[in-house]
């Protein structure tokens, strides 16, 4: 049986042409997939987006800018208030541009979530059961 960590945060979504909008971010971690954190963003009972984030990158983003692809993270500090700025680039739009959203999360809450995941699977101790995965693939074929 695998163990899970889950945390729900209220975050601030900023998108093109809009101001800030509070949405729920459901962060989850499954020790069976030890490198990933799933982030599901919801508003009014609807799922707006679901992203699988690299746990190490999420942790690093609390202290410095990281990411050059579809996900970019960086810390933002305003006085005593510390946030994690998460920028997401999505699918192509009909006009040739890409969907783009920026989410601001309270950094101490993200850090607390990550500490829980690190208690479950410490950094550097992640393992993927490759032999079991290959056996499953070969038995299905």
Short mmCIF file of C-alpha atoms in Angstrom, two decimals:
data_model
loop_
_atom_site.label_atom_id
_atom_site.label_comp_id
_atom_site.label_asym_id
_atom_site.label_seq_id
_atom_site.Cartn_x
_atom_site.Cartn_y
_atom_site.Cartn_z
CA UNK A 1 0.00 0.00 0.00
CA UNK A 2 1.36 3.40 -0.93
CA UNK A 3 1.13 6.53 1.17
CA UNK A 4 -0.11 9.93 0.05
CA UNK A 5 0.24 13.57 1.07
CA UNK A 6 -2.48 16.06 0.15
CA UNK A 7 -2.89 19.77 0.84
CA UNK A 8 -5.45 22.25 -0.41
CA UNK A 9 -4.42 25.90 -0.70
CA UNK A 10 -6.20 29.04 -1.78
CA UNK A 11 -3.99 30.63 -4.42
CA UNK A 12 -4.27 33.71 -6.60
CA UNK A 13 -4.68 33.07 -10.35
CA UNK A 14 -3.69 35.82 -12.75
CA UNK A 15 -4.36 35.29 -16.42
CA UNK A 16 -4.18 37.41 -19.54
CA UNK A 17 -6.79 40.15 -19.47
CA UNK A 18 -7.92 39.49 -15.90
CA UNK A 19 -7.00 40.62 -12.45
CA UNK A 20 -6.42 38.19 -9.66
CA UNK A 21 -8.93 35.46 -8.93
CA UNK A 22 -8.77 33.16 -5.90
CA UNK A 23 -8.81 29.47 -6.84
CA UNK A 24 -8.18 26.24 -4.98
CA UNK A 25 -4.95 24.37 -5.59
CA UNK A 26 -5.02 20.70 -4.58
CA UNK A 27 -1.44 19.49 -4.19
CA UNK A 28 -0.93 15.75 -3.94
CA UNK A 29 2.05 13.44 -3.65
CA UNK A 30 2.07 9.66 -4.01
CA UNK A 31 5.12 7.71 -2.85
CA UNK A 32 4.51 5.33 -5.78
CA UNK A 33 5.43 8.24 -8.10
CA UNK A 34 8.16 9.78 -5.92
CA UNK A 35 9.46 12.45 -8.29
CA UNK A 36 6.13 14.16 -9.03
CA UNK A 37 3.66 16.48 -7.34
CA UNK A 38 0.24 16.84 -8.92
CA UNK A 39 -1.37 20.29 -8.79
CA UNK A 40 -5.07 20.53 -9.66
CA UNK A 41 -6.49 24.05 -9.88
CA UNK A 42 -10.25 24.43 -9.34
CA UNK A 43 -12.81 27.23 -9.21
CA UNK A 44 -16.55 26.95 -8.52
CA UNK A 45 -16.35 23.15 -8.61
CA UNK A 46 -14.67 23.06 -12.03
CA UNK A 47 -11.17 21.84 -12.76
CA UNK A 48 -9.31 24.63 -14.54
CA UNK A 49 -6.00 22.82 -15.05
CA UNK A 50 -3.99 19.88 -13.84
CA UNK A 51 -0.19 19.90 -13.87
CA UNK A 52 2.38 17.31 -12.82
CA UNK A 53 5.34 19.11 -11.33
CA UNK A 54 8.82 17.86 -10.53
CA UNK A 55 9.08 17.74 -6.71
CA UNK A 56 12.73 18.81 -6.69
CA UNK A 57 11.97 21.74 -9.01
CA UNK A 58 9.05 22.82 -6.81
CA UNK A 59 11.33 22.77 -3.78
CA UNK A 60 14.09 24.70 -5.59
CA UNK A 61 11.56 27.30 -6.80
CA UNK A 62 10.96 28.38 -3.21
CA UNK A 63 14.51 29.73 -3.08
CA UNK A 64 15.45 30.74 -6.62
CA UNK A 65 14.06 31.01 -10.16
CA UNK A 66 13.83 27.63 -11.91
CA UNK A 67 12.35 26.32 -15.14
CA UNK A 68 12.78 27.22 -18.79
CA UNK A 69 9.95 25.27 -20.42
CA UNK A 70 6.22 25.14 -19.80
CA UNK A 71 6.61 25.61 -16.03
CA UNK A 72 8.62 28.39 -14.41
CA UNK A 73 8.84 29.01 -10.68
CA UNK A 74 10.38 31.74 -8.56
CA UNK A 75 10.11 33.17 -5.08
CA UNK A 76 8.53 36.59 -4.56
CA UNK A 77 8.96 38.48 -1.29
CA UNK A 78 7.07 41.61 -0.28
CA UNK A 79 8.13 42.52 3.22
CA UNK A 80 7.20 39.62 5.49
CA UNK A 81 4.94 38.07 2.83
CA UNK A 82 6.59 35.29 0.77
CA UNK A 83 4.94 33.77 -2.27
CA UNK A 84 5.83 31.21 -4.90
CA UNK A 85 5.13 32.51 -8.41
CA UNK A 86 4.19 29.63 -10.72
CA UNK A 87 3.97 30.40 -14.41
CA UNK A 88 2.34 27.87 -16.73
CA UNK A 89 2.36 27.82 -20.52
CA UNK A 90 -0.36 25.65 -22.00
CA UNK A 91 -1.63 24.51 -25.36
CA UNK A 92 -1.65 26.60 -28.49
CA UNK A 93 -4.59 28.95 -29.02
CA UNK A 94 -6.28 29.36 -32.41
CA UNK A 95 -4.44 32.69 -32.86
CA UNK A 96 -1.06 30.92 -32.60
CA UNK A 97 -0.30 32.11 -29.07
CA UNK A 98 -0.22 29.87 -26.05
CA UNK A 99 -2.49 29.76 -23.05
CA UNK A 100 -0.64 31.38 -20.17
CA UNK A 101 -1.44 31.64 -16.47
CA UNK A 102 0.40 32.77 -13.37
CA UNK A 103 -0.47 31.48 -9.93
CA UNK A 104 0.77 32.93 -6.64
CA UNK A 105 0.83 30.60 -3.62
CA UNK A 106 1.80 31.33 -0.05
CA UNK A 107 5.36 29.95 0.06
CA UNK A 108 5.28 28.71 3.70
CA UNK A 109 2.24 26.53 2.88
CA UNK A 110 4.00 25.02 -0.14
CA UNK A 111 7.12 24.46 1.98
CA UNK A 112 5.03 22.70 4.67
CA UNK A 113 3.52 20.41 2.01
CA UNK A 114 6.99 19.58 0.68
CA UNK A 115 8.28 18.81 4.19
CA UNK A 116 5.47 16.24 4.51
CA UNK A 117 6.49 14.65 1.20
CA UNK A 118 10.13 14.59 2.33
CA UNK A 119 9.13 12.72 5.50
CA UNK A 120 7.42 10.13 3.32
CA UNK A 121 10.24 9.85 0.75
CA UNK A 122 13.40 11.81 1.63
CA UNK A 123 15.10 13.67 -1.25
CA UNK A 124 17.63 11.38 -2.91
CA UNK A 125 15.79 8.25 -1.71
CA UNK A 126 13.26 8.17 -4.56
CA UNK A 127 13.04 4.79 -6.24
CA UNK A 128 11.08 3.66 -9.26
CA UNK A 129 10.26 -0.07 -9.44
CA UNK A 130 11.58 -0.51 -12.99
CA UNK A 131 11.70 -4.32 -12.81
CA UNK A 132 8.05 -4.54 -11.75
CA UNK A 133 7.05 -2.03 -14.43
CA UNK A 134 8.86 -3.98 -17.17
CA UNK A 135 7.30 -7.27 -15.97
CA UNK A 136 3.85 -5.68 -16.13
CA UNK A 137 4.47 -4.33 -19.63
CA UNK A 138 5.82 -7.62 -20.92
CA UNK A 139 3.00 -9.66 -19.41
CA UNK A 140 0.39 -7.43 -21.07
CA UNK A 141 1.90 -7.76 -24.53
#
